[in-house]
PDB file of N, CA and C in Angstrom:
ATOM      1  N   ASP Q  12       0.844  -1.188   0.000  1.00 44.00           N
ATOM      2  CA  ASP Q  12       0.000   0.000   0.000  1.00 44.00           C
ATOM      3  C   ASP Q  12       0.884   1.244   0.000  1.00 44.00           C
ATOM      4  N   ARG Q  13       1.305   1.673  -1.190  1.00 63.00           N
ATOM      5  CA  ARG Q  13       2.158   2.857  -1.309  1.00 63.00           C
ATOM      6  C   ARG Q  13       1.303   4.081  -1.549  1.00 63.00           C
ATOM      7  N   ARG Q  14       1.676   5.158  -0.895  1.00 67.00           N
ATOM      8  CA  ARG Q  14       1.018   6.441  -1.155  1.00 67.00           C
ATOM      9  C   ARG Q  14       1.782   7.130  -2.273  1.00 67.00           C
ATOM     10  N   PRO Q  15       1.094   7.931  -3.090  1.00 70.00           N
ATOM     11  CA  PRO Q  15       1.811   8.658  -4.140  1.00 70.00           C
ATOM     12  C   PRO Q  15       2.744   9.698  -3.537  1.00 70.00           C
ATOM     13  N   ALA Q  16       3.753  10.052  -4.289  1.00 75.00           N
ATOM     14  CA  ALA Q  16       4.695  11.074  -3.841  1.00 75.00           C
ATOM     15  C   ALA Q  16       3.963  12.405  -3.693  1.00 75.00           C
ATOM     16  N   PRO Q  17       4.367  13.221  -2.719  1.00 73.00           N
ATOM     17  CA  PRO Q  17       3.746  14.540  -2.554  1.00 73.00           C
ATOM     18  C   PRO Q  17       3.912  15.385  -3.821  1.00 73.00           C
ATOM     19  N   GLU Q  18       2.954  16.248  -4.085  1.00 78.00           N
ATOM     20  CA  GLU Q  18       2.956  17.059  -5.308  1.00 78.00           C
ATOM     21  C   GLU Q  18       4.228  17.891  -5.485  1.00 78.00           C
ATOM     22  N   PRO Q  19       4.770  18.546  -4.439  1.00 76.00           N
ATOM     23  CA  PRO Q  19       6.000  19.318  -4.656  1.00 76.00           C
ATOM     24  C   PRO Q  19       7.161  18.448  -5.148  1.00 76.00           C
ATOM     25  N   LEU Q  20       7.243  17.233  -4.620  1.00 76.00           N
ATOM     26  CA  LEU Q  20       8.299  16.314  -5.046  1.00 76.00           C
ATOM     27  C   LEU Q  20       8.066  15.868  -6.483  1.00 76.00           C
ATOM     28  N   ARG Q  21       6.810  15.614  -6.839  1.00 78.00           N
ATOM     29  CA  ARG Q  21       6.465  15.225  -8.211  1.00 78.00           C
ATOM     30  C   ARG Q  21       6.760  16.366  -9.184  1.00 78.00           C
ATOM     31  N   ALA Q  22       6.489  17.597  -8.774  1.00 79.00           N
ATOM     32  CA  ALA Q  22       6.751  18.752  -9.638  1.00 79.00           C
ATOM     33  C   ALA Q  22       8.248  18.920  -9.886  1.00 79.00           C
ATOM     34  N   LEU Q  23       9.043  18.640  -8.877  1.00 81.00           N
ATOM     35  CA  LEU Q  23      10.487  18.801  -8.990  1.00 81.00           C
ATOM     36  C   LEU Q  23      11.134  17.692  -9.806  1.00 81.00           C
ATOM     37  N   LEU Q  24      10.742  16.444  -9.541  1.00 81.00           N
ATOM     38  CA  LEU Q  24      11.420  15.286 -10.131  1.00 81.00           C
ATOM     39  C   LEU Q  24      10.620  14.566 -11.199  1.00 81.00           C
ATOM     40  N   GLY Q  25       9.365  14.941 -11.384  1.00 83.00           N
ATOM     41  CA  GLY Q  25       8.482  14.164 -12.245  1.00 83.00           C
ATOM     42  C   GLY Q  25       7.922  13.001 -11.439  1.00 83.00           C
ATOM     43  N   ALA Q  26       6.816  12.456 -11.879  1.00 83.00           N
ATOM     44  CA  ALA Q  26       6.146  11.394 -11.122  1.00 83.00           C
ATOM     45  C   ALA Q  26       7.042  10.177 -10.933  1.00 83.00           C
ATOM     46  N   ALA Q  27       7.695   9.726 -11.998  1.00 86.00           N
ATOM     47  CA  ALA Q  27       8.516   8.515 -11.911  1.00 86.00           C
ATOM     48  C   ALA Q  27       9.743   8.737 -11.035  1.00 86.00           C
ATOM     49  N   GLY Q  28      10.409   9.881 -11.190  1.00 87.00           N
ATOM     50  CA  GLY Q  28      11.587  10.165 -10.376  1.00 87.00           C
ATOM     51  C   GLY Q  28      11.248  10.289  -8.902  1.00 87.00           C
ATOM     52  N   ALA Q  29      10.126  10.929  -8.603  1.00 86.00           N
ATOM     53  CA  ALA Q  29       9.696  11.083  -7.209  1.00 86.00           C
ATOM     54  C   ALA Q  29       9.363   9.730  -6.601  1.00 86.00           C
ATOM     55  N   GLU Q  30       8.650   8.898  -7.354  1.00 89.00           N
ATOM     56  CA  GLU Q  30       8.308   7.568  -6.852  1.00 89.00           C
ATOM     57  C   GLU Q  30       9.570   6.754  -6.596  1.00 89.00           C
ATOM     58  N   MET Q  31      10.523   6.842  -7.507  1.00 90.00           N
ATOM     59  CA  MET Q  31      11.765   6.097  -7.348  1.00 90.00           C
ATOM     60  C   MET Q  31      12.518   6.554  -6.102  1.00 90.00           C
ATOM     61  N   LEU Q  32      12.572   7.859  -5.886  1.00 90.00           N
ATOM     62  CA  LEU Q  32      13.263   8.382  -4.711  1.00 90.00           C
ATOM     63  C   LEU Q  32      12.625   7.850  -3.432  1.00 90.00           C
ATOM     64  N   LEU Q  33      11.307   7.793  -3.388  1.00 88.00           N
ATOM     65  CA  LEU Q  33      10.626   7.260  -2.205  1.00 88.00           C
ATOM     66  C   LEU Q  33      10.897   5.773  -2.027  1.00 88.00           C
ATOM     67  N   LEU Q  34      10.963   5.026  -3.129  1.00 92.00           N
ATOM     68  CA  LEU Q  34      11.215   3.588  -3.050  1.00 92.00           C
ATOM     69  C   LEU Q  34      12.631   3.272  -2.581  1.00 92.00           C
ATOM     70  N   LEU Q  35      13.538   4.227  -2.699  1.00 92.00           N
ATOM     71  CA  LEU Q  35      14.934   3.969  -2.356  1.00 92.00           C
ATOM     72  C   LEU Q  35      15.246   4.240  -0.889  1.00 92.00           C
ATOM     73  N   GLY Q  36      14.254   4.089  -0.030  1.00 89.00           N
ATOM     74  CA  GLY Q  36      14.485   4.148   1.406  1.00 89.00           C
ATOM     75  C   GLY Q  36      15.324   2.970   1.868  1.00 89.00           C
ATOM     76  N   SER Q  37      15.284   1.896   1.108  1.00 91.00           N
ATOM     77  CA  SER Q  37      16.153   0.745   1.339  1.00 91.00           C
ATOM     78  C   SER Q  37      16.863   0.449   0.021  1.00 91.00           C
ATOM     79  N   PRO Q  38      18.073  -0.109   0.089  1.00 94.00           N
ATOM     80  CA  PRO Q  38      18.843  -0.345  -1.134  1.00 94.00           C
ATOM     81  C   PRO Q  38      18.119  -1.268  -2.115  1.00 94.00           C
ATOM     82  N   ARG Q  39      18.120  -0.875  -3.379  1.00 96.00           N
ATOM     83  CA  ARG Q  39      17.509  -1.669  -4.448  1.00 96.00           C
ATOM     84  C   ARG Q  39      18.344  -1.543  -5.711  1.00 96.00           C
ATOM     85  N   SER Q  40      18.329  -2.596  -6.491  1.00 97.00           N
ATOM     86  CA  SER Q  40      18.970  -2.540  -7.803  1.00 97.00           C
ATOM     87  C   SER Q  40      17.987  -1.945  -8.800  1.00 97.00           C
ATOM     88  N   ALA Q  41      18.500  -1.538  -9.946  1.00 96.00           N
ATOM     89  CA  ALA Q  41      17.628  -1.012 -11.002  1.00 96.00           C
ATOM     90  C   ALA Q  41      16.591  -2.058 -11.390  1.00 96.00           C
ATOM     91  N   THR Q  42      17.006  -3.299 -11.474  1.00 96.00           N
ATOM     92  CA  THR Q  42      16.090  -4.385 -11.839  1.00 96.00           C
ATOM     93  C   THR Q  42      14.932  -4.484 -10.858  1.00 96.00           C
ATOM     94  N   HIS Q  43      15.215  -4.270  -9.576  1.00 96.00           N
ATOM     95  CA  HIS Q  43      14.169  -4.370  -8.555  1.00 96.00           C
ATOM     96  C   HIS Q  43      13.268  -3.133  -8.494  1.00 96.00           C
ATOM     97  N   LEU Q  44      13.560  -2.128  -9.300  1.00 96.00           N
ATOM     98  CA  LEU Q  44      12.693  -0.948  -9.376  1.00 96.00           C
ATOM     99  C   LEU Q  44      11.743  -1.012 -10.571  1.00 96.00           C
ATOM    100  N   VAL Q  45      11.991  -1.940 -11.485  1.00 95.00           N
ATOM    101  CA  VAL Q  45      11.171  -2.038 -12.698  1.00 95.00           C
ATOM    102  C   VAL Q  45       9.715  -2.353 -12.360  1.00 95.00           C
ATOM    103  N   ALA Q  46       9.474  -3.409 -11.604  1.00 94.00           N
ATOM    104  CA  ALA Q  46       8.094  -3.830 -11.307  1.00 94.00           C
ATOM    105  C   ALA Q  46       7.314  -2.783 -10.506  1.00 94.00           C
ATOM    106  N   PRO Q  47       7.849  -2.282  -9.377  1.00 92.00           N
ATOM    107  CA  PRO Q  47       7.035  -1.344  -8.597  1.00 92.00           C
ATOM    108  C   PRO Q  47       6.776  -0.011  -9.300  1.00 92.00           C
ATOM    109  N   THR Q  48       7.648   0.384 -10.221  1.00 91.00           N
ATOM    110  CA  THR Q  48       7.439   1.662 -10.906  1.00 91.00           C
ATOM    111  C   THR Q  48       6.667   1.510 -12.209  1.00 91.00           C
ATOM    112  N   GLY Q  49       6.657   0.307 -12.766  1.00 92.00           N
ATOM    113  CA  GLY Q  49       6.005   0.095 -14.052  1.00 92.00           C
ATOM    114  C   GLY Q  49       6.820   0.640 -15.216  1.00 92.00           C
ATOM    115  N   GLN Q  50       8.048   1.026 -14.961  1.00 93.00           N
ATOM    116  CA  GLN Q  50       8.954   1.554 -15.987  1.00 93.00           C
ATOM    117  C   GLN Q  50       9.841   0.428 -16.512  1.00 93.00           C
ATOM    118  N   GLY Q  51      10.348   0.585 -17.713  1.00 96.00           N
ATOM    119  CA  GLY Q  51      11.318  -0.359 -18.251  1.00 96.00           C
ATOM    120  C   GLY Q  51      12.682  -0.112 -17.633  1.00 96.00           C
ATOM    121  N   LEU Q  52      13.605  -1.031 -17.867  1.00 96.00           N
ATOM    122  CA  LEU Q  52      14.941  -0.915 -17.286  1.00 96.00           C
ATOM    123  C   LEU Q  52      15.673   0.337 -17.790  1.00 96.00           C
ATOM    124  N   GLY Q  53      15.501   0.701 -19.055  1.00 97.00           N
ATOM    125  CA  GLY Q  53      16.150   1.902 -19.598  1.00 97.00           C
ATOM    126  C   GLY Q  53      15.713   3.173 -18.890  1.00 97.00           C
ATOM    127  N   PRO Q  54      14.388   3.430 -18.809  1.00 95.00           N
ATOM    128  CA  PRO Q  54      13.937   4.628 -18.085  1.00 95.00           C
ATOM    129  C   PRO Q  54      14.333   4.622 -16.607  1.00 95.00           C
ATOM    130  N   VAL Q  55      14.293   3.457 -15.971  1.00 96.00           N
ATOM    131  CA  VAL Q  55      14.715   3.371 -14.563  1.00 96.00           C
ATOM    132  C   VAL Q  55      16.169   3.799 -14.447  1.00 96.00           C
ATOM    133  N   GLY Q  56      17.017   3.288 -15.327  1.00 96.00           N
ATOM    134  CA  GLY Q  56      18.434   3.644 -15.304  1.00 96.00           C
ATOM    135  C   GLY Q  56      18.657   5.130 -15.504  1.00 96.00           C
ATOM    136  N   ARG Q  57      17.891   5.737 -16.406  1.00 94.00           N
ATOM    137  CA  ARG Q  57      18.031   7.179 -16.640  1.00 94.00           C
ATOM    138  C   ARG Q  57      17.605   7.985 -15.409  1.00 94.00           C
ATOM    139  N   HIS Q  58      16.516   7.589 -14.771  1.00 93.00           N
ATOM    140  CA  HIS Q  58      16.078   8.285 -13.550  1.00 93.00           C
ATOM    141  C   HIS Q  58      17.124   8.130 -12.445  1.00 93.00           C
ATOM    142  N   LEU Q  59      17.666   6.938 -12.296  1.00 95.00           N
ATOM    143  CA  LEU Q  59      18.681   6.709 -11.270  1.00 95.00           C
ATOM    144  C   LEU Q  59      19.916   7.573 -11.526  1.00 95.00           C
ATOM    145  N   LYS Q  60      20.305   7.697 -12.780  1.00 94.00           N
ATOM    146  CA  LYS Q  60      21.467   8.525 -13.118  1.00 94.00           C
ATOM    147  C   LYS Q  60      21.224   9.977 -12.717  1.00 94.00           C
ATOM    148  N   VAL Q  61      20.050  10.509 -13.039  1.00 91.00           N
ATOM    149  CA  VAL Q  61      19.722  11.901 -12.692  1.00 91.00           C
ATOM    150  C   VAL Q  61      19.689  12.082 -11.177  1.00 91.00           C
ATOM    151  N   LEU Q  62      19.043  11.156 -10.466  1.00 91.00           N
ATOM    152  CA  LEU Q  62      18.971  11.248  -9.002  1.00 91.00           C
ATOM    153  C   LEU Q  62      20.365  11.186  -8.388  1.00 91.00           C
ATOM    154  N   HIS Q  63      21.231  10.338  -8.937  1.00 92.00           N
ATOM    155  CA  HIS Q  63      22.599  10.215  -8.430  1.00 92.00           C
ATOM    156  C   HIS Q  63      23.392  11.490  -8.708  1.00 92.00           C
ATOM    157  N   GLU Q  64      23.301  12.003  -9.932  1.00 91.00           N
ATOM    158  CA  GLU Q  64      24.039  13.221 -10.280  1.00 91.00           C
ATOM    159  C   GLU Q  64      23.568  14.425  -9.470  1.00 91.00           C
ATOM    160  N   ALA Q  65      22.305  14.417  -9.045  1.00 87.00           N
ATOM    161  CA  ALA Q  65      21.769  15.499  -8.213  1.00 87.00           C
ATOM    162  C   ALA Q  65      22.146  15.329  -6.739  1.00 87.00           C
ATOM    163  N   GLY Q  66      22.780  14.212  -6.398  1.00 88.00           N
ATOM    164  CA  GLY Q  66      23.180  13.963  -5.015  1.00 88.00           C
ATOM    165  C   GLY Q  66      22.053  13.475  -4.125  1.00 88.00           C
ATOM    166  N   LEU Q  67      20.935  13.063  -4.731  1.00 89.00           N
ATOM    167  CA  LEU Q  67      19.785  12.616  -3.945  1.00 89.00           C
ATOM    168  C   LEU Q  67      19.854  11.143  -3.580  1.00 89.00           C
ATOM    169  N   ILE Q  68      20.656  10.376  -4.311  1.00 93.00           N
ATOM    170  CA  ILE Q  68      20.834   8.963  -3.977  1.00 93.00           C
ATOM    171  C   ILE Q  68      22.319   8.620  -4.062  1.00 93.00           C
ATOM    172  N   ARG Q  69      22.672   7.529  -3.448  1.00 94.00           N
ATOM    173  CA  ARG Q  69      24.026   6.974  -3.503  1.00 94.00           C
ATOM    174  C   ARG Q  69      23.923   5.591  -4.137  1.00 94.00           C
ATOM    175  N   ARG Q  70      25.048   5.087  -4.580  1.00 95.00           N
ATOM    176  CA  ARG Q  70      25.068   3.727  -5.110  1.00 95.00           C
ATOM    177  C   ARG Q  70      26.313   3.019  -4.612  1.00 95.00           C
ATOM    178  N   ARG Q  71      26.184   1.706  -4.483  1.00 95.00           N
ATOM    179  CA  ARG Q  71      27.336   0.899  -4.081  1.00 95.00           C
ATOM    180  C   ARG Q  71      27.256  -0.443  -4.788  1.00 95.00           C
ATOM    181  N   ARG Q  72      28.409  -0.936  -5.139  1.00 96.00           N
ATOM    182  CA  ARG Q  72      28.486  -2.220  -5.820  1.00 96.00           C
ATOM    183  C   ARG Q  72      28.527  -3.324  -4.776  1.00 96.00           C
ATOM    184  N   THR Q  73      27.702  -4.333  -4.986  1.00 90.00           N
ATOM    185  CA  THR Q  73      27.675  -5.515  -4.135  1.00 90.00           C
ATOM    186  C   THR Q  73      27.770  -6.716  -5.069  1.00 90.00           C
ATOM    187  N   GLY Q  74      28.962  -7.275  -5.177  1.00 92.00           N
ATOM    188  CA  GLY Q  74      29.152  -8.362  -6.136  1.00 92.00           C
ATOM    189  C   GLY Q  74      28.952  -7.833  -7.541  1.00 92.00           C
ATOM    190  N   ARG Q  75      28.031  -8.446  -8.270  1.00 93.00           N
ATOM    191  CA  ARG Q  75      27.748  -8.011  -9.641  1.00 93.00           C
ATOM    192  C   ARG Q  75      26.600  -7.016  -9.712  1.00 93.00           C
ATOM    193  N   SER Q  76      26.001  -6.706  -8.589  1.00 93.00           N
ATOM    194  CA  SER Q  76      24.862  -5.779  -8.556  1.00 93.00           C
ATOM    195  C   SER Q  76      25.291  -4.396  -8.087  1.00 93.00           C
ATOM    196  N   VAL Q  77      24.562  -3.400  -8.533  1.00 96.00           N
ATOM    197  CA  VAL Q  77      24.722  -2.036  -8.026  1.00 96.00           C
ATOM    198  C   VAL Q  77      23.439  -1.706  -7.285  1.00 96.00           C
ATOM    199  N   LEU Q  78      23.581  -1.365  -6.005  1.00 97.00           N
ATOM    200  CA  LEU Q  78      22.426  -1.021  -5.181  1.00 97.00           C
ATOM    201  C   LEU Q  78      22.357   0.490  -5.014  1.00 97.00           C
ATOM    202  N   HIS Q  79      21.174   1.030  -5.159  1.00 97.00           N
ATOM    203  CA  HIS Q  79      20.928   2.464  -5.046  1.00 97.00           C
ATOM    204  C   HIS Q  79      20.115   2.704  -3.776  1.00 97.00           C
ATOM    205  N   HIS Q  80      20.392   3.816  -3.080  1.00 94.00           N
ATOM    206  CA  HIS Q  80      19.653   4.139  -1.851  1.00 94.00           C
ATOM    207  C   HIS Q  80      19.760   5.625  -1.564  1.00 94.00           C
ATOM    208  N   ARG Q  81      18.803   6.120  -0.772  1.00 91.00           N
ATOM    209  CA  ARG Q  81      18.870   7.509  -0.311  1.00 91.00           C
ATOM    210  C   ARG Q  81      19.861   7.583   0.838  1.00 91.00           C
ATOM    211  N   PRO Q  82      20.714   8.607   0.860  1.00 87.00           N
ATOM    212  CA  PRO Q  82      21.592   8.782   2.017  1.00 87.00           C
ATOM    213  C   PRO Q  82      20.780   9.262   3.223  1.00 87.00           C
ATOM    214  N   ALA Q  83      21.371   9.190   4.388  1.00 77.00           N
ATOM    215  CA  ALA Q  83      20.677   9.585   5.619  1.00 77.00           C
ATOM    216  C   ALA Q  83      20.151  11.017   5.541  1.00 77.00           C
ATOM    217  N   ALA Q  84      20.868  11.903   4.861  1.00 64.00           N
ATOM    218  CA  ALA Q  84      20.434  13.302   4.750  1.00 64.00           C
ATOM    219  C   ALA Q  84      19.122  13.434   3.980  1.00 64.00           C
ATOM    220  N   CYS Q  85      18.788  12.445   3.170  1.00 62.00           N
ATOM    221  CA  CYS Q  85      17.539  12.455   2.393  1.00 62.00           C
ATOM    222  C   CYS Q  85      16.606  11.363   2.899  1.00 62.00           C
ATOM    223  N   ALA Q  86      16.666  11.072   4.185  1.00 58.00           N
ATOM    224  CA  ALA Q  86      15.918   9.943   4.733  1.00 58.00           C
ATOM    225  C   ALA Q  86      14.417  10.067   4.551  1.00 58.00           C
ATOM    226  N   SER Q  87      13.883  11.261   4.528  1.00 59.00           N
ATOM    227  CA  SER Q  87      12.438  11.414   4.415  1.00 59.00           C
ATOM    228  C   SER Q  87      12.071  12.520   3.428  1.00 59.00           C
ATOM    229  N   PRO Q  88      12.238  12.262   2.126  1.00 55.00           N
ATOM    230  CA  PRO Q  88      11.906  13.307   1.154  1.00 55.00           C
ATOM    231  C   PRO Q  88      10.431  13.673   1.150  1.00 55.00           C
ATOM    232  N   ALA Q  89       9.560  12.749   1.517  1.00 52.00           N
ATOM    233  CA  ALA Q  89       8.124  13.054   1.553  1.00 52.00           C
ATOM    234  C   ALA Q  89       7.837  14.110   2.620  1.00 52.00           C
ATOM    235  N   GLU Q  90       8.464  13.974   3.782  1.00 51.00           N
ATOM    236  CA  GLU Q  90       8.275  14.973   4.837  1.00 51.00           C
ATOM    237  C   GLU Q  90       8.861  16.313   4.419  1.00 51.00           C
ATOM    238  N   ALA Q  91      10.034  16.280   3.796  1.00 47.00           N
ATOM    239  CA  ALA Q  91      10.671  17.524   3.362  1.00 47.00           C
ATOM    240  C   ALA Q  91       9.816  18.249   2.336  1.00 47.00           C
ATOM    241  N   ALA Q  92       9.068  17.482   1.533  1.00 48.00           N
ATOM    242  CA  ALA Q  92       8.221  18.079   0.496  1.00 48.00           C
ATOM    243  C   ALA Q  92       6.827  18.397   1.013  1.00 48.00           C
ATOM    244  N   GLY Q  93       6.596  18.173   2.303  1.00 47.00           N
ATOM    245  CA  GLY Q  93       5.295  18.494   2.871  1.00 47.00           C
ATOM    246  C   GLY Q  93       4.271  17.391   2.730  1.00 47.00           C
ATOM    247  N   GLY Q  94       4.730  16.163   2.482  1.00 49.00           N
ATOM    248  CA  GLY Q  94       3.796  15.059   2.289  1.00 49.00           C
ATOM    249  C   GLY Q  94       3.354  14.385   3.562  1.00 49.00           C
ATOM    250  N   ALA Q  95       4.095  14.536   4.645  1.00 46.00           N
ATOM    251  CA  ALA Q  95       3.712  13.889   5.903  1.00 46.00           C
ATOM    252  C   ALA Q  95       3.220  14.953   6.870  1.00 46.00           C
ATOM    253  N   GLN Q  96       2.146  14.670   7.524  1.00 40.00           N
ATOM    254  CA  GLN Q  96       1.565  15.626   8.457  1.00 40.00           C
ATOM    255  C   GLN Q  96       1.824  15.177   9.876  1.00 40.00           C
TER     256      GLN Q  96
END
């Protein structure tokens, strides 16, 4: 039961980017973001690249996988965008 990203976050990052940022509260690979976002692997990769270049997510290699996650400073983007009351 996921809630949609708050409107300010969606306006800033687009719906898919905002949803991805919220999903990255725990480390996930690009492959594991395909199903929950409904995006293909290519668009997921492009969103992850933009989020990483903006400093909103970090990535680390674990074996053959690359895991993406929000750093502690971005622990609650929904609250920062006014989504949590």
